[in-house]
Amino acid sequence: MIFASCLIFYNPLCTNLNSNFLFLPRFTEQIQILHVYELRGTRYFETSETWLEQVGLGITLWEGKFEDRQDTWLRWCYQDGNILSTGDERAEQERQRAEQERERAEQAEQRTQLLADRLRAMGVDPDTL
């Protein structure tokens, strides 16, 4: 069984560079292959290059959950292979960062209150220090 989908990338701002690409991931029951085709003149030619110098990004297959669906997806990546985060992924990362910061602030407030209570127990008013 073979599944295929494609993504065509065209950037009209790159007029001095060839900027038409066709990405065709093929999935069989046991293997996944990403075929990349580059438009040269009026024909597409297969290339092994998944790094697109014109846009400073690469393309890769990625296993994961996107829009509530677990699957293999075509994703943009940096030259080191790290995947670019989607807007939803960035929002979730920011939400987690904010939650961690809130927890740190809460713990600091609890420590401050504990120290103030200990000082009061020793007869020292922490508000006058």
JSON list of N, CA and C in Angstrom, two decimals, residues 46-112:
[
{"chain": "A", "resi": 46, "resn": "GLU", "atom": "N", "xyz": [14.51, 15.37, -9.88]},
{"chain": "A", "resi": 46, "resn": "GLU", "atom": "CA", "xyz": [14.66, 14.92, -8.50]},
{"chain": "A", "resi": 46, "resn": "GLU", "atom": "C", "xyz": [16.03, 15.34, -7.97]},
{"chain": "A", "resi": 47, "resn": "THR", "atom": "N", "xyz": [16.05, 15.75, -6.71]},
{"chain": "A", "resi": 47, "resn": "THR", "atom": "CA", "xyz": [17.29, 16.14, -6.06]},
{"chain": "A", "resi": 47, "resn": "THR", "atom": "C", "xyz": [17.33, 15.49, -4.68]},
{"chain": "A", "resi": 48, "resn": "SER", "atom": "N", "xyz": [18.51, 15.20, -4.21]},
{"chain": "A", "resi": 48, "resn": "SER", "atom": "CA", "xyz": [18.63, 14.63, -2.86]},
{"chain": "A", "resi": 48, "resn": "SER", "atom": "C", "xyz": [18.72, 15.72, -1.81]},
{"chain": "A", "resi": 49, "resn": "GLU", "atom": "N", "xyz": [18.80, 16.96, -2.25]},
{"chain": "A", "resi": 49, "resn": "GLU", "atom": "CA", "xyz": [18.96, 18.09, -1.34]},
{"chain": "A", "resi": 49, "resn": "GLU", "atom": "C", "xyz": [17.63, 18.46, -0.70]},
{"chain": "A", "resi": 50, "resn": "THR", "atom": "N", "xyz": [17.58, 18.42, 0.62]},
{"chain": "A", "resi": 50, "resn": "THR", "atom": "CA", "xyz": [16.37, 18.84, 1.34]},
{"chain": "A", "resi": 50, "resn": "THR", "atom": "C", "xyz": [16.55, 20.21, 1.98]},
{"chain": "A", "resi": 51, "resn": "TRP", "atom": "N", "xyz": [17.74, 20.79, 1.84]},
{"chain": "A", "resi": 51, "resn": "TRP", "atom": "CA", "xyz": [18.00, 22.14, 2.35]},
{"chain": "A", "resi": 51, "resn": "TRP", "atom": "C", "xyz": [17.75, 23.13, 1.21]},
{"chain": "A", "resi": 52, "resn": "LEU", "atom": "N", "xyz": [16.92, 24.12, 1.46]},
{"chain": "A", "resi": 52, "resn": "LEU", "atom": "CA", "xyz": [16.55, 25.10, 0.45]},
{"chain": "A", "resi": 52, "resn": "LEU", "atom": "C", "xyz": [17.26, 26.42, 0.76]},
{"chain": "A", "resi": 53, "resn": "GLU", "atom": "N", "xyz": [18.39, 26.60, 0.13]},
{"chain": "A", "resi": 53, "resn": "GLU", "atom": "CA", "xyz": [19.23, 27.76, 0.41]},
{"chain": "A", "resi": 53, "resn": "GLU", "atom": "C", "xyz": [18.47, 29.07, 0.20]},
{"chain": "A", "resi": 54, "resn": "GLN", "atom": "N", "xyz": [17.59, 29.09, -0.80]},
{"chain": "A", "resi": 54, "resn": "GLN", "atom": "CA", "xyz": [16.86, 30.32, -1.13]},
{"chain": "A", "resi": 54, "resn": "GLN", "atom": "C", "xyz": [16.02, 30.84, 0.04]},
{"chain": "A", "resi": 55, "resn": "VAL", "atom": "N", "xyz": [15.51, 29.93, 0.85]},
{"chain": "A", "resi": 55, "resn": "VAL", "atom": "CA", "xyz": [14.65, 30.35, 1.96]},
{"chain": "A", "resi": 55, "resn": "VAL", "atom": "C", "xyz": [15.32, 30.11, 3.31]},
{"chain": "A", "resi": 56, "resn": "GLY", "atom": "N", "xyz": [16.50, 29.52, 3.31]},
{"chain": "A", "resi": 56, "resn": "GLY", "atom": "CA", "xyz": [17.22, 29.28, 4.56]},
{"chain": "A", "resi": 56, "resn": "GLY", "atom": "C", "xyz": [16.55, 28.26, 5.46]},
{"chain": "A", "resi": 57, "resn": "LEU", "atom": "N", "xyz": [15.85, 27.32, 4.86]},
{"chain": "A", "resi": 57, "resn": "LEU", "atom": "CA", "xyz": [15.16, 26.27, 5.61]},
{"chain": "A", "resi": 57, "resn": "LEU", "atom": "C", "xyz": [15.30, 24.95, 4.88]},
{"chain": "A", "resi": 58, "resn": "GLY", "atom": "N", "xyz": [15.06, 23.88, 5.62]},
{"chain": "A", "resi": 58, "resn": "GLY", "atom": "CA", "xyz": [15.02, 22.56, 5.03]},
{"chain": "A", "resi": 58, "resn": "GLY", "atom": "C", "xyz": [13.64, 21.97, 5.19]},
{"chain": "A", "resi": 59, "resn": "ILE", "atom": "N", "xyz": [13.45, 20.81, 4.62]},
{"chain": "A", "resi": 59, "resn": "ILE", "atom": "CA", "xyz": [12.18, 20.11, 4.72]},
{"chain": "A", "resi": 59, "resn": "ILE", "atom": "C", "xyz": [12.49, 18.68, 5.16]},
{"chain": "A", "resi": 60, "resn": "THR", "atom": "N", "xyz": [11.65, 18.15, 6.05]},
{"chain": "A", "resi": 60, "resn": "THR", "atom": "CA", "xyz": [11.91, 16.81, 6.56]},
{"chain": "A", "resi": 60, "resn": "THR", "atom": "C", "xyz": [10.59, 16.13, 6.91]},
{"chain": "A", "resi": 61, "resn": "LEU", "atom": "N", "xyz": [10.65, 14.82, 7.01]},
{"chain": "A", "resi": 61, "resn": "LEU", "atom": "CA", "xyz": [9.50, 14.07, 7.51]},
{"chain": "A", "resi": 61, "resn": "LEU", "atom": "C", "xyz": [9.58, 14.03, 9.02]},
{"chain": "A", "resi": 62, "resn": "TRP", "atom": "N", "xyz": [8.45, 14.15, 9.68]},
{"chain": "A", "resi": 62, "resn": "TRP", "atom": "CA", "xyz": [8.38, 14.22, 11.13]},
{"chain": "A", "resi": 62, "resn": "TRP", "atom": "C", "xyz": [7.22, 13.37, 11.62]},
{"chain": "A", "resi": 63, "resn": "GLU", "atom": "N", "xyz": [7.48, 12.52, 12.60]},
{"chain": "A", "resi": 63, "resn": "GLU", "atom": "CA", "xyz": [6.44, 11.71, 13.23]},
{"chain": "A", "resi": 63, "resn": "GLU", "atom": "C", "xyz": [5.92, 12.45, 14.44]},
{"chain": "A", "resi": 64, "resn": "GLY", "atom": "N", "xyz": [4.63, 12.64, 14.51]},
{"chain": "A", "resi": 64, "resn": "GLY", "atom": "CA", "xyz": [4.09, 13.31, 15.69]},
{"chain": "A", "resi": 64, "resn": "GLY", "atom": "C", "xyz": [2.63, 13.66, 15.53]},
{"chain": "A", "resi": 65, "resn": "LYS", "atom": "N", "xyz": [2.14, 14.39, 16.53]},
{"chain": "A", "resi": 65, "resn": "LYS", "atom": "CA", "xyz": [0.74, 14.78, 16.55]},
{"chain": "A", "resi": 65, "resn": "LYS", "atom": "C", "xyz": [0.61, 16.23, 16.12]},
{"chain": "A", "resi": 66, "resn": "PHE", "atom": "N", "xyz": [-0.29, 16.46, 15.18]},
{"chain": "A", "resi": 66, "resn": "PHE", "atom": "CA", "xyz": [-0.57, 17.79, 14.67]},
{"chain": "A", "resi": 66, "resn": "PHE", "atom": "C", "xyz": [-2.06, 17.87, 14.41]},
{"chain": "A", "resi": 67, "resn": "GLU", "atom": "N", "xyz": [-2.68, 18.92, 14.93]},
{"chain": "A", "resi": 67, "resn": "GLU", "atom": "CA", "xyz": [-4.12, 19.11, 14.78]},
{"chain": "A", "resi": 67, "resn": "GLU", "atom": "C", "xyz": [-4.89, 17.86, 15.18]},
{"chain": "A", "resi": 68, "resn": "ASP", "atom": "N", "xyz": [-4.52, 17.33, 16.34]},
{"chain": "A", "resi": 68, "resn": "ASP", "atom": "CA", "xyz": [-5.17, 16.15, 16.93]},
{"chain": "A", "resi": 68, "resn": "ASP", "atom": "C", "xyz": [-5.06, 14.89, 16.09]},
{"chain": "A", "resi": 69, "resn": "ARG", "atom": "N", "xyz": [-4.04, 14.81, 15.25]},
{"chain": "A", "resi": 69, "resn": "ARG", "atom": "CA", "xyz": [-3.86, 13.62, 14.43]},
{"chain": "A", "resi": 69, "resn": "ARG", "atom": "C", "xyz": [-2.41, 13.16, 14.50]},
{"chain": "A", "resi": 70, "resn": "GLN", "atom": "N", "xyz": [-2.20, 11.93, 14.94]},
{"chain": "A", "resi": 70, "resn": "GLN", "atom": "CA", "xyz": [-0.88, 11.32, 14.98]},
{"chain": "A", "resi": 70, "resn": "GLN", "atom": "C", "xyz": [-0.56, 10.77, 13.61]},
{"chain": "A", "resi": 71, "resn": "ASP", "atom": "N", "xyz": [0.57, 11.23, 13.02]},
{"chain": "A", "resi": 71, "resn": "ASP", "atom": "CA", "xyz": [0.88, 10.81, 11.66]},
{"chain": "A", "resi": 71, "resn": "ASP", "atom": "C", "xyz": [2.31, 11.20, 11.32]},
{"chain": "A", "resi": 72, "resn": "THR", "atom": "N", "xyz": [2.69, 10.97, 10.09]},
{"chain": "A", "resi": 72, "resn": "THR", "atom": "CA", "xyz": [3.96, 11.46, 9.57]},
{"chain": "A", "resi": 72, "resn": "THR", "atom": "C", "xyz": [3.65, 12.72, 8.78]},
{"chain": "A", "resi": 73, "resn": "TRP", "atom": "N", "xyz": [4.37, 13.78, 9.11]},
{"chain": "A", "resi": 73, "resn": "TRP", "atom": "CA", "xyz": [4.10, 15.09, 8.53]},
{"chain": "A", "resi": 73, "resn": "TRP", "atom": "C", "xyz": [5.34, 15.64, 7.83]},
{"chain": "A", "resi": 74, "resn": "LEU", "atom": "N", "xyz": [5.11, 16.49, 6.86]},
{"chain": "A", "resi": 74, "resn": "LEU", "atom": "CA", "xyz": [6.17, 17.23, 6.21]},
{"chain": "A", "resi": 74, "resn": "LEU", "atom": "C", "xyz": [6.36, 18.51, 7.01]},
{"chain": "A", "resi": 75, "resn": "ARG", "atom": "N", "xyz": [7.60, 18.75, 7.51]},
{"chain": "A", "resi": 75, "resn": "ARG", "atom": "CA", "xyz": [7.84, 19.92, 8.36]},
{"chain": "A", "resi": 75, "resn": "ARG", "atom": "C", "xyz": [9.06, 20.69, 7.89]},
{"chain": "A", "resi": 76, "resn": "TRP", "atom": "N", "xyz": [9.04, 22.00, 8.12]},
{"chain": "A", "resi": 76, "resn": "TRP", "atom": "CA", "xyz": [10.20, 22.83, 7.91]},
{"chain": "A", "resi": 76, "resn": "TRP", "atom": "C", "xyz": [11.21, 22.56, 9.01]},
{"chain": "A", "resi": 77, "resn": "CYS", "atom": "N", "xyz": [12.49, 22.67, 8.70]},
{"chain": "A", "resi": 77, "resn": "CYS", "atom": "CA", "xyz": [13.52, 22.47, 9.72]},
{"chain": "A", "resi": 77, "resn": "CYS", "atom": "C", "xyz": [14.69, 23.41, 9.47]},
{"chain": "A", "resi": 78, "resn": "TYR", "atom": "N", "xyz": [15.48, 23.60, 10.52]},
{"chain": "A", "resi": 78, "resn": "TYR", "atom": "CA", "xyz": [16.72, 24.37, 10.41]},
{"chain": "A", "resi": 78, "resn": "TYR", "atom": "C", "xyz": [17.80, 23.46, 9.82]},
{"chain": "A", "resi": 79, "resn": "GLN", "atom": "N", "xyz": [18.94, 24.05, 9.50]},
{"chain": "A", "resi": 79, "resn": "GLN", "atom": "CA", "xyz": [20.01, 23.29, 8.89]},
{"chain": "A", "resi": 79, "resn": "GLN", "atom": "C", "xyz": [20.52, 22.19, 9.82]},
{"chain": "A", "resi": 80, "resn": "ASP", "atom": "N", "xyz": [20.43, 22.40, 11.14]},
{"chain": "A", "resi": 80, "resn": "ASP", "atom": "CA", "xyz": [20.87, 21.38, 12.09]},
{"chain": "A", "resi": 80, "resn": "ASP", "atom": "C", "xyz": [19.84, 20.27, 12.28]},
{"chain": "A", "resi": 81, "resn": "GLY", "atom": "N", "xyz": [18.70, 20.36, 11.58]},
{"chain": "A", "resi": 81, "resn": "GLY", "atom": "CA", "xyz": [17.69, 19.31, 11.65]},
{"chain": "A", "resi": 81, "resn": "GLY", "atom": "C", "xyz": [16.58, 19.58, 12.65]},
{"chain": "A", "resi": 82, "resn": "ASN", "atom": "N", "xyz": [16.73, 20.61, 13.48]},
{"chain": "A", "resi": 82, "resn": "ASN", "atom": "CA", "xyz": [15.67, 20.94, 14.45]},
{"chain": "A", "resi": 82, "resn": "ASN", "atom": "C", "xyz": [14.45, 21.48, 13.71]},
{"chain": "A", "resi": 83, "resn": "ILE", "atom": "N", "xyz": [13.29, 20.98, 14.12]},
{"chain": "A", "resi": 83, "resn": "ILE", "atom": "CA", "xyz": [12.03, 21.34, 13.49]},
{"chain": "A", "resi": 83, "resn": "ILE", "atom": "C", "xyz": [11.59, 22.73, 13.92]},
{"chain": "A", "resi": 84, "resn": "LEU", "atom": "N", "xyz": [11.06, 23.52, 13.00]},
{"chain": "A", "resi": 84, "resn": "LEU", "atom": "CA", "xyz": [10.45, 24.81, 13.34]},
{"chain": "A", "resi": 84, "resn": "LEU", "atom": "C", "xyz": [9.15, 24.53, 14.07]},
{"chain": "A", "resi": 85, "resn": "SER", "atom": "N", "xyz": [8.91, 25.25, 15.11]},
{"chain": "A", "resi": 85, "resn": "SER", "atom": "CA", "xyz": [7.66, 25.09, 15.86]},
{"chain": "A", "resi": 85, "resn": "SER", "atom": "C", "xyz": [6.51, 25.73, 15.10]},
{"chain": "A", "resi": 86, "resn": "THR", "atom": "N", "xyz": [5.35, 25.11, 15.20]},
{"chain": "A", "resi": 86, "resn": "THR", "atom": "CA", "xyz": [4.14, 25.71, 14.65]},
{"chain": "A", "resi": 86, "resn": "THR", "atom": "C", "xyz": [3.67, 26.79, 15.62]},
{"chain": "A", "resi": 87, "resn": "GLY", "atom": "N", "xyz": [2.72, 27.59, 15.21]},
{"chain": "A", "resi": 87, "resn": "GLY", "atom": "CA", "xyz": [2.16, 28.61, 16.09]},
{"chain": "A", "resi": 87, "resn": "GLY", "atom": "C", "xyz": [1.58, 28.01, 17.35]},
{"chain": "A", "resi": 88, "resn": "ASP", "atom": "N", "xyz": [0.87, 26.89, 17.21]},
{"chain": "A", "resi": 88, "resn": "ASP", "atom": "CA", "xyz": [0.29, 26.22, 18.38]},
{"chain": "A", "resi": 88, "resn": "ASP", "atom": "C", "xyz": [1.39, 25.69, 19.30]},
{"chain": "A", "resi": 89, "resn": "GLU", "atom": "N", "xyz": [2.46, 25.15, 18.73]},
{"chain": "A", "resi": 89, "resn": "GLU", "atom": "CA", "xyz": [3.57, 24.65, 19.55]},
{"chain": "A", "resi": 89, "resn": "GLU", "atom": "C", "xyz": [4.25, 25.79, 20.30]},
{"chain": "A", "resi": 90, "resn": "ARG", "atom": "N", "xyz": [4.45, 26.92, 19.61]},
{"chain": "A", "resi": 90, "resn": "ARG", "atom": "CA", "xyz": [5.06, 28.08, 20.28]},
{"chain": "A", "resi": 90, "resn": "ARG", "atom": "C", "xyz": [4.16, 28.60, 21.39]},
{"chain": "A", "resi": 91, "resn": "ALA", "atom": "N", "xyz": [2.86, 28.63, 21.16]},
{"chain": "A", "resi": 91, "resn": "ALA", "atom": "CA", "xyz": [1.93, 29.09, 22.19]},
{"chain": "A", "resi": 91, "resn": "ALA", "atom": "C", "xyz": [1.96, 28.16, 23.40]},
{"chain": "A", "resi": 92, "resn": "GLU", "atom": "N", "xyz": [2.04, 26.85, 23.16]},
{"chain": "A", "resi": 92, "resn": "GLU", "atom": "CA", "xyz": [2.11, 25.89, 24.27]},
{"chain": "A", "resi": 92, "resn": "GLU", "atom": "C", "xyz": [3.42, 26.05, 25.04]},
{"chain": "A", "resi": 93, "resn": "GLN", "atom": "N", "xyz": [4.53, 26.25, 24.32]},
{"chain": "A", "resi": 93, "resn": "GLN", "atom": "CA", "xyz": [5.81, 26.46, 24.99]},
{"chain": "A", "resi": 93, "resn": "GLN", "atom": "C", "xyz": [5.77, 27.72, 25.86]},
{"chain": "A", "resi": 94, "resn": "GLU", "atom": "N", "xyz": [5.14, 28.78, 25.36]},
{"chain": "A", "resi": 94, "resn": "GLU", "atom": "CA", "xyz": [5.02, 30.02, 26.12]},
{"chain": "A", "resi": 94, "resn": "GLU", "atom": "C", "xyz": [4.12, 29.82, 27.33]},
{"chain": "A", "resi": 95, "resn": "ARG", "atom": "N", "xyz": [3.04, 29.07, 27.16]},
{"chain": "A", "resi": 95, "resn": "ARG", "atom": "CA", "xyz": [2.13, 28.79, 28.28]},
{"chain": "A", "resi": 95, "resn": "ARG", "atom": "C", "xyz": [2.88, 28.04, 29.37]},
{"chain": "A", "resi": 96, "resn": "GLN", "atom": "N", "xyz": [3.68, 27.03, 28.98]},
{"chain": "A", "resi": 96, "resn": "GLN", "atom": "CA", "xyz": [4.45, 26.26, 29.96]},
{"chain": "A", "resi": 96, "resn": "GLN", "atom": "C", "xyz": [5.50, 27.13, 30.64]},
{"chain": "A", "resi": 97, "resn": "ARG", "atom": "N", "xyz": [6.16, 28.01, 29.88]},
{"chain": "A", "resi": 97, "resn": "ARG", "atom": "CA", "xyz": [7.15, 28.91, 30.46]},
{"chain": "A", "resi": 97, "resn": "ARG", "atom": "C", "xyz": [6.51, 29.85, 31.48]},
{"chain": "A", "resi": 98, "resn": "ALA", "atom": "N", "xyz": [5.34, 30.39, 31.13]},
{"chain": "A", "resi": 98, "resn": "ALA", "atom": "CA", "xyz": [4.63, 31.29, 32.04]},
{"chain": "A", "resi": 98, "resn": "ALA", "atom": "C", "xyz": [4.19, 30.55, 33.30]},
{"chain": "A", "resi": 99, "resn": "GLU", "atom": "N", "xyz": [3.73, 29.31, 33.15]},
{"chain": "A", "resi": 99, "resn": "GLU", "atom": "CA", "xyz": [3.32, 28.51, 34.31]},
{"chain": "A", "resi": 99, "resn": "GLU", "atom": "C", "xyz": [4.50, 28.24, 35.23]},
{"chain": "A", "resi": 100, "resn": "GLN", "atom": "N", "xyz": [5.67, 27.91, 34.66]},
{"chain": "A", "resi": 100, "resn": "GLN", "atom": "CA", "xyz": [6.86, 27.67, 35.47]},
{"chain": "A", "resi": 100, "resn": "GLN", "atom": "C", "xyz": [7.28, 28.94, 36.20]},
{"chain": "A", "resi": 101, "resn": "GLU", "atom": "N", "xyz": [7.19, 30.07, 35.54]},
{"chain": "A", "resi": 101, "resn": "GLU", "atom": "CA", "xyz": [7.53, 31.34, 36.17]},
{"chain": "A", "resi": 101, "resn": "GLU", "atom": "C", "xyz": [6.56, 31.66, 37.31]},
{"chain": "A", "resi": 102, "resn": "ARG", "atom": "N", "xyz": [5.27, 31.39, 37.10]},
{"chain": "A", "resi": 102, "resn": "ARG", "atom": "CA", "xyz": [4.28, 31.61, 38.15]},
{"chain": "A", "resi": 102, "resn": "ARG", "atom": "C", "xyz": [4.58, 30.74, 39.36]},
{"chain": "A", "resi": 103, "resn": "GLU", "atom": "N", "xyz": [4.94, 29.46, 39.11]},
{"chain": "A", "resi": 103, "resn": "GLU", "atom": "CA", "xyz": [5.28, 28.55, 40.21]},
{"chain": "A", "resi": 103, "resn": "GLU", "atom": "C", "xyz": [6.53, 29.01, 40.95]},
{"chain": "A", "resi": 104, "resn": "ARG", "atom": "N", "xyz": [7.55, 29.50, 40.22]},
{"chain": "A", "resi": 104, "resn": "ARG", "atom": "CA", "xyz": [8.76, 30.01, 40.87]},
{"chain": "A", "resi": 104, "resn": "ARG", "atom": "C", "xyz": [8.44, 31.22, 41.75]},
{"chain": "A", "resi": 105, "resn": "ALA", "atom": "N", "xyz": [7.61, 32.12, 41.23]},
{"chain": "A", "resi": 105, "resn": "ALA", "atom": "CA", "xyz": [7.23, 33.31, 42.00]},
{"chain": "A", "resi": 105, "resn": "ALA", "atom": "C", "xyz": [6.45, 32.91, 43.24]},
{"chain": "A", "resi": 106, "resn": "GLU", "atom": "N", "xyz": [5.57, 31.93, 43.11]},
{"chain": "A", "resi": 106, "resn": "GLU", "atom": "CA", "xyz": [4.79, 31.46, 44.26]},
{"chain": "A", "resi": 106, "resn": "GLU", "atom": "C", "xyz": [5.70, 30.84, 45.32]},
{"chain": "A", "resi": 107, "resn": "GLN", "atom": "N", "xyz": [6.67, 30.05, 44.89]},
{"chain": "A", "resi": 107, "resn": "GLN", "atom": "CA", "xyz": [7.62, 29.44, 45.83]},
{"chain": "A", "resi": 107, "resn": "GLN", "atom": "C", "xyz": [8.47, 30.51, 46.52]},
{"chain": "A", "resi": 108, "resn": "ALA", "atom": "N", "xyz": [8.89, 31.52, 45.79]},
{"chain": "A", "resi": 108, "resn": "ALA", "atom": "CA", "xyz": [9.67, 32.61, 46.38]},
{"chain": "A", "resi": 108, "resn": "ALA", "atom": "C", "xyz": [8.84, 33.36, 47.41]},
{"chain": "A", "resi": 109, "resn": "GLU", "atom": "N", "xyz": [7.59, 33.58, 47.11]},
{"chain": "A", "resi": 109, "resn": "GLU", "atom": "CA", "xyz": [6.70, 34.26, 48.07]},
{"chain": "A", "resi": 109, "resn": "GLU", "atom": "C", "xyz": [6.52, 33.43, 49.32]},
{"chain": "A", "resi": 110, "resn": "GLN", "atom": "N", "xyz": [6.38, 32.11, 49.16]},
{"chain": "A", "resi": 110, "resn": "GLN", "atom": "CA", "xyz": [6.24, 31.22, 50.32]},
{"chain": "A", "resi": 110, "resn": "GLN", "atom": "C", "xyz": [7.51, 31.24, 51.17]},
{"chain": "A", "resi": 111, "resn": "ARG", "atom": "N", "xyz": [8.69, 31.23, 50.54]},
{"chain": "A", "resi": 111, "resn": "ARG", "atom": "CA", "xyz": [9.95, 31.30, 51.28]},
{"chain": "A", "resi": 111, "resn": "ARG", "atom": "C", "xyz": [10.08, 32.63, 52.03]},
{"chain": "A", "resi": 112, "resn": "THR", "atom": "N", "xyz": [9.69, 33.70, 51.36]},
{"chain": "A", "resi": 112, "resn": "THR", "atom": "CA", "xyz": [9.74, 35.02, 51.99]},
{"chain": "A", "resi": 112, "resn": "THR", "atom": "C", "xyz": [8.84, 35.06, 53.22]}
]
